[in-house]
Short mmCIF file of C-alpha atoms in Angstrom, two decimals:
data_model
loop_
_atom_site.label_atom_id
_atom_site.label_comp_id
_atom_site.label_asym_id
_atom_site.label_seq_id
_atom_site.Cartn_x
_atom_site.Cartn_y
_atom_site.Cartn_z
CA MET L 1 132.71 -19.82 -46.11
CA ASN L 2 131.38 -23.53 -45.29
CA ASN L 3 132.24 -23.16 -41.33
CA ARG L 4 130.16 -19.76 -41.47
CA PHE L 5 127.33 -22.03 -43.45
CA THR L 6 127.18 -24.45 -41.22
CA LYS L 7 126.93 -22.50 -38.33
CA ILE L 8 123.69 -20.96 -39.94
CA LEU L 9 122.24 -24.07 -40.62
CA ALA L 10 122.76 -25.39 -37.16
CA ALA L 11 121.33 -22.37 -36.07
CA ALA L 12 118.14 -22.35 -38.19
CA LEU L 13 117.54 -26.02 -37.25
CA ALA L 14 117.82 -24.97 -33.72
CA VAL L 15 114.89 -22.77 -34.17
CA LEU L 16 113.10 -25.12 -36.02
CA LEU L 17 113.60 -27.52 -33.45
CA VAL L 18 112.71 -24.89 -30.57
CA PHE L 19 109.39 -24.03 -32.94
CA CYS L 20 108.57 -27.77 -33.56
CA VAL L 21 108.44 -28.74 -29.36
CA THR L 22 106.58 -25.67 -28.44
CA SER L 23 103.93 -26.68 -31.35
CA CYS L 24 104.03 -30.36 -30.11
CA LYS L 25 103.35 -29.31 -26.64
CA LYS L 26 100.41 -27.05 -27.35
CA GLU L 27 98.76 -29.77 -29.91
CA ASN L 28 99.31 -32.66 -26.83
CA THR L 29 98.30 -29.81 -24.19
CA THR L 30 95.19 -28.72 -25.74
CA LYS L 31 92.03 -30.96 -25.43
CA LYS L 32 90.36 -32.70 -28.18
CA ALA L 33 86.82 -31.25 -28.01
CA GLU L 34 83.77 -34.19 -27.23
CA SER L 35 81.04 -35.20 -29.21
CA ILE L 36 78.12 -36.78 -28.23
CA ALA L 37 75.35 -38.68 -30.62
CA VAL L 38 72.64 -39.69 -28.24
CA PHE L 39 70.48 -42.50 -30.55
CA VAL L 40 66.80 -42.96 -30.31
CA PRO L 41 66.18 -46.19 -30.83
CA GLY L 42 62.40 -45.27 -31.92
CA VAL L 43 60.97 -41.26 -31.30
CA MET L 44 61.40 -39.38 -28.74
CA SER L 45 57.46 -37.98 -28.67
CA GLY L 46 55.43 -40.45 -26.64
CA SER L 47 58.52 -42.26 -25.40
CA PRO L 48 59.44 -41.50 -21.56
CA VAL L 49 62.48 -43.66 -21.77
CA TYR L 50 63.44 -41.90 -24.41
CA GLU L 51 63.07 -38.38 -23.49
CA MET L 52 64.37 -38.64 -20.26
CA LEU L 53 67.56 -40.28 -22.34
CA ALA L 54 68.29 -37.04 -24.54
CA SER L 55 67.58 -34.65 -21.34
CA GLY L 56 69.68 -36.07 -19.16
CA VAL L 57 72.46 -36.07 -21.41
CA GLN L 58 71.97 -32.51 -22.40
CA LYS L 59 71.33 -31.50 -19.24
CA SER L 60 75.06 -32.83 -17.92
CA VAL L 61 76.67 -31.53 -21.46
CA GLU L 62 74.96 -27.90 -20.75
CA LYS L 63 76.95 -28.32 -16.99
CA TYR L 64 80.29 -29.18 -18.24
CA ASN L 65 80.08 -26.54 -20.68
CA ALA L 66 79.29 -24.20 -18.29
CA ASN L 67 83.12 -24.56 -16.45
CA VAL L 68 84.79 -24.92 -20.13
CA ALA L 69 86.11 -21.40 -20.84
CA ASN L 70 87.53 -22.02 -24.65
CA GLN L 71 84.71 -22.08 -26.78
CA ASN L 72 86.16 -24.87 -29.27
CA GLU L 73 86.78 -27.14 -25.84
CA LYS L 74 83.05 -27.50 -25.39
CA VAL L 75 80.83 -30.41 -26.09
CA SER L 76 78.28 -31.27 -28.53
CA VAL L 77 75.52 -33.00 -28.55
CA THR L 78 73.18 -34.03 -31.53
CA ILE L 79 70.12 -36.34 -30.93
CA ILE L 80 69.21 -39.09 -33.78
CA GLU L 81 66.11 -40.35 -34.09
CA ALA L 82 65.99 -43.86 -35.74
CA GLY L 83 62.27 -44.51 -36.19
CA THR L 84 59.81 -47.42 -35.01
CA ASN L 85 60.89 -49.97 -37.48
CA GLN L 86 63.72 -52.03 -35.32
CA ALA L 87 64.67 -53.67 -38.38
CA GLU L 88 67.02 -50.07 -39.19
CA TRP L 89 68.19 -49.74 -36.33
CA GLY L 90 71.48 -51.60 -37.02
CA ASN L 91 72.21 -49.95 -40.34
CA LYS L 92 71.20 -46.64 -38.66
CA ILE L 93 73.68 -46.45 -35.92
CA THR L 94 76.50 -48.27 -38.38
CA ALA L 95 75.82 -44.87 -40.30
CA VAL L 96 76.16 -42.66 -37.09
CA ALA L 97 79.24 -44.20 -36.02
CA ALA L 98 80.48 -44.55 -39.41
CA THR L 99 80.60 -40.52 -39.71
CA GLY L 100 83.37 -40.28 -37.38
CA GLU L 101 82.04 -36.93 -36.48
CA TYR L 102 81.51 -38.61 -32.52
CA THR L 103 83.47 -39.83 -29.89
CA MET L 104 81.03 -41.27 -28.05
CA ILE L 105 77.56 -42.72 -28.63
CA ILE L 106 74.93 -42.95 -25.96
CA SER L 107 71.56 -44.98 -26.39
CA SER L 108 68.84 -46.84 -24.54
CA ASN L 109 67.29 -50.43 -25.54
CA PRO L 110 67.65 -53.49 -24.64
CA SER L 111 68.62 -55.20 -27.83
CA LEU L 112 71.35 -52.83 -29.18
CA PRO L 113 74.88 -54.27 -27.50
CA GLU L 114 74.15 -56.70 -29.90
CA LEU L 115 73.92 -54.53 -32.64
CA ILE L 116 76.79 -52.40 -31.27
CA GLU L 117 79.33 -55.12 -30.62
CA PRO L 118 80.30 -55.37 -34.39
CA LEU L 119 80.86 -51.63 -34.51
CA THR L 120 83.08 -51.69 -31.75
CA VAL L 121 85.61 -53.58 -33.86
CA GLN L 122 84.99 -51.57 -37.30
CA PHE L 123 85.11 -48.17 -35.42
CA PRO L 124 87.34 -48.44 -32.45
CA SER L 125 87.63 -44.67 -32.04
CA VAL L 126 84.08 -44.47 -30.94
CA LYS L 127 82.71 -45.23 -27.87
CA PHE L 128 79.12 -46.54 -26.82
CA LEU L 129 77.13 -46.12 -23.22
CA VAL L 130 73.78 -48.28 -23.35
CA LEU L 131 71.07 -47.61 -20.45
CA ASP L 132 68.26 -50.10 -20.17
CA ALA L 133 70.88 -52.59 -21.39
CA PHE L 134 73.11 -55.71 -20.39
CA LEU L 135 76.63 -56.57 -21.89
CA GLU L 136 79.97 -56.93 -19.84
CA GLY L 137 83.52 -57.64 -21.52
CA ASN L 138 83.61 -55.33 -24.18
CA ASP L 139 86.17 -52.53 -23.51
CA HIS L 140 84.43 -50.07 -26.00
CA MET L 141 81.19 -50.36 -24.61
CA ALA L 142 80.01 -49.22 -21.09
CA THR L 143 76.09 -50.94 -19.61
CA VAL L 144 73.95 -49.78 -17.14
CA ARG L 145 70.49 -51.92 -16.86
CA TYR L 146 66.95 -51.25 -14.43
CA ASN L 147 65.52 -54.72 -12.68
CA GLN L 148 62.44 -54.49 -14.65
CA ARG L 149 61.34 -57.65 -12.88
CA GLU L 150 60.90 -55.47 -9.44
CA GLN L 151 59.31 -53.03 -11.95
CA ALA L 152 56.98 -54.86 -13.60
CA TYR L 153 56.21 -56.84 -10.22
CA MET L 154 54.90 -54.08 -8.45
CA ALA L 155 52.78 -53.16 -11.54
CA GLY L 156 51.45 -56.72 -11.48
CA TYR L 157 50.28 -56.32 -7.53
CA ALA L 158 48.58 -53.07 -8.55
CA ALA L 159 46.77 -54.56 -11.21
CA GLY L 160 46.22 -57.48 -9.03
CA LEU L 161 45.31 -55.57 -5.86
CA VAL L 162 42.53 -53.48 -7.94
CA THR L 163 41.02 -56.58 -9.98
CA VAL L 164 39.96 -58.39 -7.03
CA ALA L 165 38.91 -55.00 -5.28
CA ASP L 166 35.06 -54.64 -4.37
CA SER L 167 33.48 -52.25 -6.24
CA ALA L 168 32.79 -50.36 -3.62
CA ASP L 169 36.48 -49.52 -3.22
CA MET L 170 37.39 -49.20 -6.68
CA ALA L 171 34.33 -48.23 -9.02
CA PHE L 172 35.84 -49.68 -12.35
CA ALA L 173 36.14 -53.53 -10.74
CA ASN L 174 34.47 -56.14 -12.17
CA LYS L 175 33.79 -59.63 -10.90
CA ALA L 176 36.09 -61.37 -13.53
CA LYS L 177 39.71 -61.72 -12.04
CA LYS L 178 41.37 -60.58 -15.28
CA VAL L 179 44.13 -57.99 -16.17
CA ALA L 180 46.32 -57.78 -19.28
CA LEU L 181 49.21 -56.75 -20.88
CA ILE L 182 49.45 -54.50 -24.30
CA ALA L 183 53.00 -54.63 -25.76
CA ALA L 184 53.78 -52.59 -28.80
CA GLN L 185 55.85 -55.80 -30.17
CA GLU L 186 57.81 -59.09 -28.56
CA TYR L 187 61.13 -59.10 -27.41
CA PRO L 188 63.72 -60.39 -25.01
CA VAL L 189 63.03 -58.37 -22.13
CA MET L 190 59.35 -58.12 -22.50
CA ASN L 191 59.11 -62.01 -23.00
CA ASN L 192 61.92 -62.91 -20.67
CA ILE L 193 61.55 -60.41 -17.77
CA ILE L 194 58.47 -57.73 -17.78
CA TYR L 195 55.27 -59.99 -19.08
CA PRO L 196 56.44 -63.00 -16.49
CA SER L 197 57.31 -60.63 -13.77
CA PHE L 198 53.85 -58.72 -14.19
CA ALA L 199 51.74 -62.03 -13.82
CA GLU L 200 54.29 -62.65 -11.29
CA GLY L 201 53.05 -59.44 -8.81
CA ALA L 202 49.26 -60.20 -9.89
CA HIS L 203 49.48 -63.88 -8.72
CA ALA L 204 51.11 -63.06 -5.40
CA VAL L 205 47.69 -61.81 -4.90
CA ASP L 206 45.40 -64.24 -6.05
CA PRO L 207 46.93 -67.04 -7.82
CA GLU L 208 43.36 -67.44 -9.84
CA ILE L 209 43.64 -64.26 -11.54
CA GLN L 210 44.20 -64.31 -15.69
CA VAL L 211 47.06 -62.57 -17.15
CA ASP L 212 46.51 -61.88 -20.86
CA PHE L 213 48.83 -60.94 -23.31
CA LYS L 214 48.57 -59.06 -26.26
CA VAL L 215 50.27 -56.98 -29.35
CA VAL L 216 49.81 -53.95 -31.48
CA GLY L 217 52.61 -54.82 -33.60
CA ASN L 218 54.47 -51.30 -33.51
CA TRP L 219 55.30 -48.44 -31.24
CA TYR L 220 52.81 -45.86 -32.53
CA ASP L 221 49.59 -47.31 -33.55
CA ALA L 222 46.97 -45.76 -31.05
CA SER L 223 43.85 -46.58 -32.75
CA LYS L 224 45.20 -50.28 -32.60
CA GLY L 225 45.79 -49.86 -28.75
CA ALA L 226 42.89 -48.46 -28.51
CA GLU L 227 41.41 -51.47 -30.43
CA LEU L 228 43.31 -54.24 -28.05
CA ALA L 229 42.09 -53.04 -24.85
CA ARG L 230 38.37 -52.70 -25.93
CA ALA L 231 39.43 -56.36 -26.89
CA CYS L 232 40.25 -56.86 -23.69
CA TYR L 233 37.83 -54.99 -21.85
CA ASP L 234 35.25 -57.03 -23.86
CA GLU L 235 37.18 -60.05 -22.33
CA GLY L 236 36.64 -59.04 -18.74
CA VAL L 237 39.83 -56.98 -17.87
CA ASP L 238 39.42 -54.22 -15.96
CA VAL L 239 43.14 -53.32 -15.73
CA ILE L 240 45.89 -52.76 -18.20
CA LEU L 241 49.80 -52.26 -19.00
CA PRO L 242 50.82 -50.61 -21.88
CA ILE L 243 53.89 -50.60 -22.70
CA CYS L 244 53.65 -49.91 -26.60
CA GLY L 245 55.08 -46.12 -27.03
CA GLY L 246 52.56 -44.02 -28.77
CA ALA L 247 50.14 -46.51 -28.95
CA ALA L 248 49.21 -46.27 -24.98
CA GLN L 249 47.63 -43.04 -26.19
CA GLY L 250 44.61 -45.77 -27.28
CA VAL L 251 44.57 -47.31 -24.09
CA ILE L 252 44.13 -44.44 -22.25
CA ALA L 253 41.78 -43.12 -24.86
CA ALA L 254 39.96 -46.31 -24.20
CA ALA L 255 39.93 -46.55 -20.62
CA GLN L 256 38.50 -43.31 -20.37
CA GLU L 257 35.36 -44.22 -22.69
CA LEU L 258 34.84 -47.52 -21.43
CA GLY L 259 35.61 -47.42 -18.03
CA PHE L 260 38.49 -49.08 -16.96
CA TYR L 261 41.71 -49.16 -15.14
CA VAL L 262 45.72 -48.31 -16.27
CA THR L 263 48.82 -49.27 -14.40
CA TRP L 264 51.37 -47.42 -16.15
CA PHE L 265 55.61 -47.67 -16.45
CA ASP L 266 58.58 -45.86 -16.77
CA ASP L 267 57.24 -42.64 -15.57
CA ASN L 268 54.67 -40.68 -13.78
CA GLY L 269 51.63 -41.61 -15.34
CA PHE L 270 49.16 -40.13 -12.45
CA ALA L 271 48.12 -37.37 -14.46
CA LYS L 272 47.69 -39.08 -18.13
CA ALA L 273 44.07 -39.92 -17.01
CA PRO L 274 43.15 -39.13 -13.37
CA GLY L 275 41.04 -41.55 -11.86
CA HIS L 276 41.98 -44.12 -14.57
CA VAL L 277 45.58 -44.71 -13.60
CA ILE L 278 46.28 -46.60 -10.14
CA SER L 279 50.13 -46.78 -10.01
CA SER L 280 53.07 -45.97 -11.64
CA ALA L 281 56.64 -47.68 -11.84
CA THR L 282 59.13 -45.32 -12.85
CA LEU L 283 62.55 -45.28 -14.20
CA GLU L 284 64.99 -42.76 -13.26
CA GLN L 285 66.01 -42.60 -16.88
CA GLU L 286 67.14 -38.76 -16.95
CA ARG L 287 69.27 -39.40 -13.35
CA MET L 288 71.13 -42.02 -14.95
CA ALA L 289 71.53 -40.45 -18.02
CA MET L 290 72.85 -37.33 -16.43
CA GLU L 291 75.53 -39.84 -14.06
CA VAL L 292 76.97 -41.54 -16.89
CA THR L 293 77.21 -38.52 -19.32
CA SER L 294 79.02 -36.94 -16.31
CA GLU L 295 81.19 -39.94 -15.53
CA TYR L 296 82.51 -40.07 -19.17
CA LEU L 297 82.97 -36.00 -19.62
CA ALA L 298 85.10 -36.45 -16.45
CA GLY L 299 87.19 -39.59 -17.92
CA LYS L 300 86.04 -41.51 -15.06
CA THR L 301 83.74 -44.35 -16.84
CA VAL L 302 85.06 -48.09 -16.78
CA MET L 303 84.41 -49.57 -20.38
CA GLY L 304 83.62 -53.17 -20.54
CA THR L 305 81.29 -53.01 -17.76
CA ALA L 306 78.23 -53.75 -16.25
CA LYS L 307 75.93 -52.85 -13.67
CA THR L 308 71.90 -53.44 -12.50
CA VAL L 309 70.22 -51.06 -10.57
CA GLY L 310 66.70 -51.19 -9.03
CA MET L 311 64.57 -49.59 -6.27
CA LYS L 312 67.11 -49.85 -3.38
CA GLU L 313 69.73 -47.85 -5.46
CA GLY L 314 66.82 -45.57 -6.19
CA TYR L 315 66.92 -46.13 -9.60
CA VAL L 316 63.49 -47.75 -10.40
CA ARG L 317 60.52 -46.57 -8.08
CA PHE L 318 57.04 -46.90 -7.15
CA VAL L 319 55.23 -43.82 -6.86
CA ASN L 320 53.33 -43.61 -3.73
CA ASP L 321 53.47 -39.75 -3.08
CA ASP L 322 51.41 -38.48 -5.95
CA PRO L 323 48.20 -37.07 -4.61
CA LEU L 324 45.93 -38.30 -7.38
CA TYR L 325 47.59 -41.71 -6.50
CA GLU L 326 45.88 -41.17 -3.22
CA SER L 327 42.70 -39.53 -4.69
CA SER L 328 42.25 -42.83 -7.39
CA VAL L 329 43.14 -45.64 -5.35
CA ALA L 330 41.21 -46.86 -2.41
CA GLU L 331 43.08 -46.70 1.01
CA SER L 332 42.98 -50.25 1.53
CA VAL L 333 44.37 -51.26 -1.62
CA ARG L 334 47.05 -48.41 -0.90
CA ALA L 335 48.39 -49.79 2.18
CA LYS L 336 48.66 -53.04 0.72
CA LEU L 337 50.78 -51.59 -2.06
CA ASP L 338 52.85 -49.75 0.44
CA ALA L 339 53.52 -52.47 2.42
CA GLU L 340 54.68 -54.63 -0.37
CA TYR L 341 56.89 -52.04 -1.83
CA ASN L 342 58.27 -51.28 1.70
CA ARG L 343 59.00 -55.41 1.88
CA ILE L 344 61.47 -55.01 -1.18
CA MET L 345 63.01 -52.06 -0.35
CA GLU L 346 63.91 -53.67 2.92
CA GLY L 347 65.10 -56.95 1.61
CA LYS L 348 62.73 -59.48 2.69
CA LEU L 349 61.28 -59.48 -0.97
CA LEU L 350 64.23 -60.60 -3.27
CA LEU L 351 63.27 -60.05 -7.00
CA PRO L 352 66.88 -60.37 -8.39
CA ALA L 353 67.06 -59.63 -12.61
CA PRO L 354 67.13 -62.45 -14.15
CA LYS L 355 69.17 -62.89 -17.19
CA GLN L 356 67.60 -61.89 -20.64
#
């Protein structure tokens, strides 16, 4: 009897072992579905950089999911807007990571790597991809930044050419050599890269050009944006670069009301105020967001890396093929702008991105 019981027990254990091995194999070969959060440090409406970020991630995921047969293995995307109060971003991205729902958090802002670094220790299972930012050496984060020195330089060069232009060529140009940048807030990239490079571009045209700098105090107050723009205009400014999110709508409204020019940043802005927008220096953020998301989903992302891309790589662009550019800007000014752009593209004018 004991011998028979032993045989039965052995047979049962063998069946159990086969079942366990089969189950384990199935579990190990089943790919866990990815869940991505797009963390917007601000609001998408009126913020081209964030609109392009979300769109790029979503398009990449849609393309990926189209080739996934198993519904349970499809990637999900959640867009999370953190609002315009920068003081709250740290707590909000911490809350997103703490949910444990997301395998990857993708965002875009130069200030985020500093906020994220402690989270990579606290939540080691979460990975981070941050565009428009630079930090290397963290094995849970990869970053890509744009050469905004090139971008701001071309905006400043355009502003400089227009402010010194004859009113016969550019109707709203006055005799004062004054341009301005209206920012939402002061932050390291603004203070150390964008504003100095905007001034650098203007001074490359004429060292005597005065470059004013004004701050809205937030990313949404269009009334304050218009108020600052009117003050600039009253002081003789005839070209303004607004980098202030929704507040830029106030700058545009003032330009149309009073008659001055705007040079635009991050996306193609010629259609926002035809006849008033004289340049657009854009970031190919949607393209970059698509590429980094696709690389991640293909398992090709190298965490801990940081790279810089600019005009030669095609991620920063000076828009010179829009019909509104041709109709808004005198041919003599366009010729000089195109020549300066070509100098950068050909490597004759080197504008390396400075440390933030």
